[in-house]
Amino acid sequence: MRNIRNPDKAIAGYPLTAQRQRLLELIRNAGGHIDAKELYRRASSADTSISLATVYRSLRLFQELGLVDEQRLGWSSHHYEIRSHAEHQHFVCHECGRVIEFQTPLIGKLVRSIQQEQGFNVTRTEFYLEGQCRQCCKDKREDI
Amino acid sequence: MRNIRNPDKAIAGYPLTAQRQRLLELIRNAGGHIDAKELYRRASSADTSISLATVYRSLRLFQELGLVDEQRLGWSSHHYEIRSHAEHQHFVCHECGRVIEFQTPLIGKLVRSIQQEQGFNVTRTEFYLEGQCRQCCKDKREDI
DNA sequence: TTAAGTGCAAAGGCTTTGCAGCATA
DNA sequence: TATGCTGCAAAGCCTTTGCACTTAA
């Protein structure tokens, strides 16, 4: 498929091509987080001609438009998710590999207090945890 | 220089070769944080034959022995620092590029409360901030 | 016609690995 | 002699870039 645009639709002035539309959908449907390779794999199953370059270029565009957030959760590759209104943090489980989102109001408080104490102007906060999730902790206890 | 060991010294049973000794020293002297490439550059100035592979292999060994911590501060390359007893966090300044360490007792509290609330077993915490440091904020105000 | 998106292939940056040689025990 | 560290080169992985083609305005 080559550069087919949908003239009725656009994202922030940029044409919503078939490729971009599908990629956005796939990220939405991914639920949690998806990396470029997996996104490419899923997109390829519907359109075998899509290129990895387009995936990366689209991801970058989506980020610039604020549609998608890039997460670096300590893996080799970046993960992407639809930007949500609600601030949330991530927990990566080493056992089952799941990425669990959770909220804590304390993190905002913490950053504000550091900002004040240290005199920083904070423009980006990176906070995530790794370990075993509730379910995996439970499974382990039951194994014994 | 090829594989010259110092029989008097060892780190946790592993021979402290001249290369490892120099690399450890360089990381110590780096003060804050250093990446593999810069470490290699500095090591090369004293020993032109040292290889980047040795740098990476040594860094991995140091990590396994708990001598060095790997930091992923959102850059493309990892940064390394001597492991310190005191827990601390990192702030990366976008203006001057400096990595500033700071402490806050709240982060431990925060993690403990999340652990309890969510039922996670947390084995690793990643928390760092980006923005403008105190000095750069000040310089900017004075520019006006 | 012009500007922009795409696929393809190549290149880029960071890191790891295979291999032969050498040092130590 | 056996183990393991080293340098070198090659490969690996993730990501970006150059180029020619194609589409829409």
XYZ file of C-alpha atoms (C1' of nucleotides) in Angstrom:
338
model
C 0.000 0.000 0.000
C 1.498 3.280 -1.057
C 0.710 6.569 0.476
C -3.066 6.493 0.363
C -4.488 9.433 2.225
C -7.913 9.915 3.630
C -8.843 13.485 2.724
C -11.625 13.584 5.306
C -9.307 13.036 8.159
C -6.205 14.672 9.478
C -4.287 14.809 12.697
C -3.283 18.317 13.648
C -2.921 19.347 10.057
C -0.988 16.266 9.051
C -2.705 13.943 6.638
C -4.017 10.785 8.228
C -2.689 8.270 5.780
C -3.846 4.697 5.870
C -0.585 3.702 7.502
C -0.820 6.303 10.245
C -4.453 5.469 10.885
C -3.690 1.788 11.272
C -0.667 2.397 13.477
C -2.612 4.673 15.805
C -5.365 2.091 16.040
C -2.898 -0.640 16.819
C -1.313 1.399 19.577
C -4.759 2.094 21.014
C -5.689 -1.566 20.857
C -2.412 -2.609 22.380
C -3.933 -1.558 25.661
C -0.790 -0.990 27.580
C 2.517 -0.546 25.855
C 3.978 -1.617 22.591
C 7.393 -1.311 21.027
C 8.247 -0.460 17.427
C 9.078 -3.999 16.436
C 5.847 -5.463 17.752
C 3.869 -2.607 16.233
C 5.536 -3.326 12.906
C 4.780 -7.021 13.246
C 1.102 -6.360 13.864
C 0.834 -3.759 11.120
C 2.513 -6.120 8.678
C -0.133 -8.780 9.197
C -2.695 -6.496 7.561
C -0.406 -4.682 5.144
C 2.655 -6.678 4.224
C 4.295 -3.776 2.441
C 4.475 -1.375 5.382
C 8.021 -0.561 6.351
C 9.691 -0.305 9.707
C 10.850 3.169 8.732
C 7.251 4.295 8.482
C 6.556 2.875 11.904
C 9.402 4.858 13.411
C 8.532 8.009 11.504
C 4.908 7.767 12.552
C 5.802 7.150 16.167
C 7.941 10.243 16.136
C 5.139 12.279 14.583
C 2.633 10.986 17.125
C 4.976 11.986 19.885
C 5.463 15.455 18.486
C 1.711 15.868 18.239
C 1.327 14.700 21.807
C -0.793 11.708 20.855
C 1.642 9.139 22.116
C 4.147 8.957 24.934
C 7.464 7.227 24.712
C 8.427 5.137 27.719
C 11.893 3.913 28.434
C 11.302 1.188 30.920
C 14.824 -0.048 31.118
C 14.546 -2.314 28.126
C 16.653 -2.086 25.074
C 13.787 -0.780 22.995
C 11.401 2.058 23.691
C 7.754 1.469 24.375
C 4.875 3.619 23.265
C 1.422 4.262 24.652
C -1.493 6.533 23.896
C -1.168 9.672 25.955
C -3.726 9.694 28.707
C -5.001 12.625 30.671
C -4.388 10.878 33.957
C -0.836 10.901 35.229
C 0.278 7.399 36.032
C 3.371 5.401 36.777
C 4.620 2.055 35.561
C 5.602 -1.144 37.228
C 7.382 -3.862 35.278
C 7.028 -7.415 36.564
C 10.103 -9.579 36.106
C 8.142 -12.793 36.409
C 5.291 -12.363 33.965
C 6.674 -9.410 32.008
C 3.512 -7.372 32.379
C 3.579 -3.607 32.586
C 1.163 -2.453 35.245
C 0.009 1.126 35.493
C -0.747 2.628 38.835
C -1.377 6.038 40.268
C 0.014 7.804 43.239
C -0.605 11.426 44.060
C 2.608 11.492 46.051
C 4.871 11.633 43.039
C 3.666 15.087 42.030
C 4.116 16.287 45.551
C 7.593 14.794 45.671
C 8.680 16.472 42.448
C 7.329 19.821 43.583
C 9.195 19.594 46.846
C 12.454 18.665 45.097
C 11.937 21.507 42.675
C 11.640 23.932 45.534
C 14.430 22.480 47.654
C 16.985 22.152 44.872
C 16.002 25.089 42.724
C 15.533 22.926 39.633
C 13.080 23.581 36.877
C 11.785 20.089 36.193
C 10.530 19.435 32.677
C 10.457 15.657 32.724
C 10.039 13.045 35.397
C 11.045 9.452 34.970
C 9.765 7.123 37.623
C 9.104 3.442 37.388
C 9.490 0.335 39.445
C 10.524 -3.213 38.738
C 9.940 -6.358 40.724
C 7.232 -8.956 41.171
C 3.592 -8.013 40.760
C 0.882 -8.891 43.237
C -0.221 -11.961 41.300
C 3.285 -13.350 40.899
C 4.015 -12.765 44.572
C 0.879 -14.722 45.389
C 1.714 -17.569 42.994
C 5.104 -17.889 44.560
C 3.724 -18.170 48.055
C 1.318 -20.866 46.915
C 4.125 -22.848 45.332
C 5.678 -23.444 48.695
C 49.334 -3.755 27.068
C 48.309 -7.361 27.251
C 46.701 -9.001 30.178
C 49.138 -8.018 32.916
C 47.821 -9.001 36.293
C 48.738 -7.710 39.679
C 49.017 -10.796 41.868
C 48.777 -8.746 45.053
C 45.368 -7.482 44.230
C 42.043 -8.976 43.326
C 38.440 -7.936 43.328
C 36.148 -10.527 44.818
C 38.315 -13.355 43.588
C 38.684 -11.918 40.113
C 42.179 -10.843 39.147
C 42.687 -7.115 39.136
C 44.350 -6.747 35.798
C 45.983 -3.513 34.812
C 43.040 -2.722 32.567
C 40.458 -3.298 35.270
C 42.451 -1.312 37.770
C 42.723 1.633 35.445
C 39.063 1.497 34.481
C 37.920 1.430 38.078
C 40.160 4.378 38.854
C 38.819 6.310 35.921
C 35.235 5.700 36.985
C 36.122 6.838 40.501
C 37.817 9.945 39.195
C 34.959 10.714 36.870
C 33.190 11.984 39.925
C 29.693 11.696 38.707
C 28.811 9.538 35.769
C 30.611 8.297 32.754
C 29.566 6.302 29.732
C 31.443 3.481 28.035
C 32.659 5.571 25.145
C 34.089 8.326 27.304
C 35.631 5.750 29.635
C 37.258 4.128 26.628
C 38.490 7.490 25.401
C 40.127 8.276 28.724
C 41.577 4.801 29.130
C 43.019 4.962 25.628
C 44.987 8.080 26.403
C 47.151 6.071 28.821
C 47.015 2.735 27.044
C 46.358 3.032 23.352
C 45.864 -0.686 22.915
C 42.929 -1.126 25.274
C 39.782 -2.220 23.500
C 36.211 -1.112 23.819
C 35.243 -4.744 24.375
C 37.361 -4.808 27.526
C 35.645 -1.657 28.721
C 32.220 -3.231 28.297
C 33.305 -6.537 29.794
C 34.833 -4.804 32.780
C 31.785 -2.641 33.317
C 29.624 -5.710 33.352
C 31.927 -7.428 35.821
C 31.961 -4.363 38.074
C 28.209 -4.347 38.041
C 27.979 -8.011 38.906
C 30.357 -7.477 41.784
C 28.285 -4.550 42.965
C 31.112 -2.063 42.555
C 29.404 0.010 39.935
C 25.825 0.982 39.173
C 24.424 1.369 35.733
C 22.212 4.362 35.165
C 19.872 4.801 32.277
C 19.212 8.472 32.276
C 17.215 8.620 29.100
C 20.218 8.932 26.844
C 21.125 6.556 24.145
C 24.038 5.185 26.109
C 24.187 3.925 29.651
C 26.110 5.722 32.340
C 28.104 4.192 35.130
C 29.025 5.302 38.603
C 30.743 3.882 41.639
C 28.142 2.366 43.902
C 27.680 4.501 46.944
C 26.211 3.561 50.270
C 23.949 6.579 50.269
C 20.812 6.335 48.196
C 20.543 9.241 45.851
C 18.662 10.413 42.813
C 19.737 12.069 39.596
C 18.847 15.263 37.853
C 19.935 15.878 34.274
C 20.241 19.499 33.174
C 19.302 20.126 29.558
C 21.211 23.388 29.404
C 24.640 22.477 30.737
C 24.364 18.706 30.484
C 25.465 18.154 34.053
C 24.181 15.256 36.109
C 23.399 16.432 39.598
C 22.908 14.044 42.469
C 20.516 14.866 45.217
C 18.882 13.100 48.085
C 15.344 12.953 49.237
C 14.099 10.694 51.997
C 10.635 10.836 50.486
C 11.411 8.475 47.654
C 11.947 5.536 49.979
C 8.735 6.342 51.745
C 6.925 6.618 48.434
C 8.157 3.247 47.232
C 7.238 1.581 50.490
C 3.736 2.966 50.359
C 3.279 1.846 46.741
C 4.592 -1.560 47.653
C 1.994 -1.873 50.359
C -0.880 -0.382 48.413
C -0.318 -2.341 45.211
C 1.068 -5.538 46.642
C 4.238 -5.337 44.545
C 7.589 -6.638 45.561
C 9.863 -3.848 44.332
C 13.419 -4.852 43.446
C 14.449 -1.809 41.469
C 13.453 1.821 41.460
C 14.130 4.151 38.590
C 13.629 7.779 39.371
C 15.247 10.748 37.792
C 14.378 14.233 36.696
C 15.274 16.392 33.735
C 15.089 20.132 33.308
C 17.190 23.161 34.098
C 19.467 23.185 37.107
C 19.601 25.967 39.661
C 22.575 27.648 38.032
C 21.099 27.578 34.539
C 17.780 28.911 35.820
C 19.685 31.760 37.443
C 21.750 32.499 34.321
C 18.584 32.689 32.297
C 16.953 35.172 34.618
C 20.034 37.356 34.509
C 20.050 37.323 30.701
C 16.772 39.169 30.608
C 3.896 21.640 -10.058
C 5.119 21.422 -5.440
C 5.241 19.535 -0.932
C 5.010 15.600 1.664
C 4.557 10.414 2.775
C 6.212 5.890 1.674
C 9.198 1.633 0.899
C 13.599 -0.001 0.474
C 18.162 -0.392 1.588
C 21.996 1.375 3.724
C 24.134 3.432 7.467
C 24.532 4.844 12.413
C 25.274 4.297 17.347
C 25.767 1.329 21.165
C 26.803 -3.227 22.797
C 27.947 -8.129 22.548
C 30.327 -12.115 20.791
C 33.706 -15.362 18.450
C 38.292 -16.246 18.056
C 43.171 -16.640 18.549
C 46.939 -15.268 21.469
C 48.899 -14.657 25.853
C 49.402 -14.459 31.048
C 48.800 -16.597 35.296
C 48.192 -20.535 38.375
C 48.681 -27.546 31.008
C 44.300 -25.383 32.062
C 41.806 -21.274 32.920
C 40.546 -16.969 31.850
C 41.587 -12.110 30.268
C 42.683 -9.448 26.234
C 42.517 -7.178 21.496
C 40.567 -7.370 17.200
C 37.026 -7.765 14.096
C 32.576 -9.014 13.090
C 27.958 -9.228 14.157
C 23.675 -7.831 16.651
C 20.073 -4.878 17.868
C 17.446 -0.705 17.626
C 16.842 3.423 15.131
C 17.642 6.947 11.581
C 18.587 8.550 6.979
C 19.115 8.949 1.763
C 16.845 8.189 -2.319
C 13.507 7.479 -5.782
C 8.686 6.985 -6.393
C 3.985 8.304 -5.559
C 0.189 10.829 -3.840
C -2.543 14.831 -2.805
C -3.176 19.863 -2.989
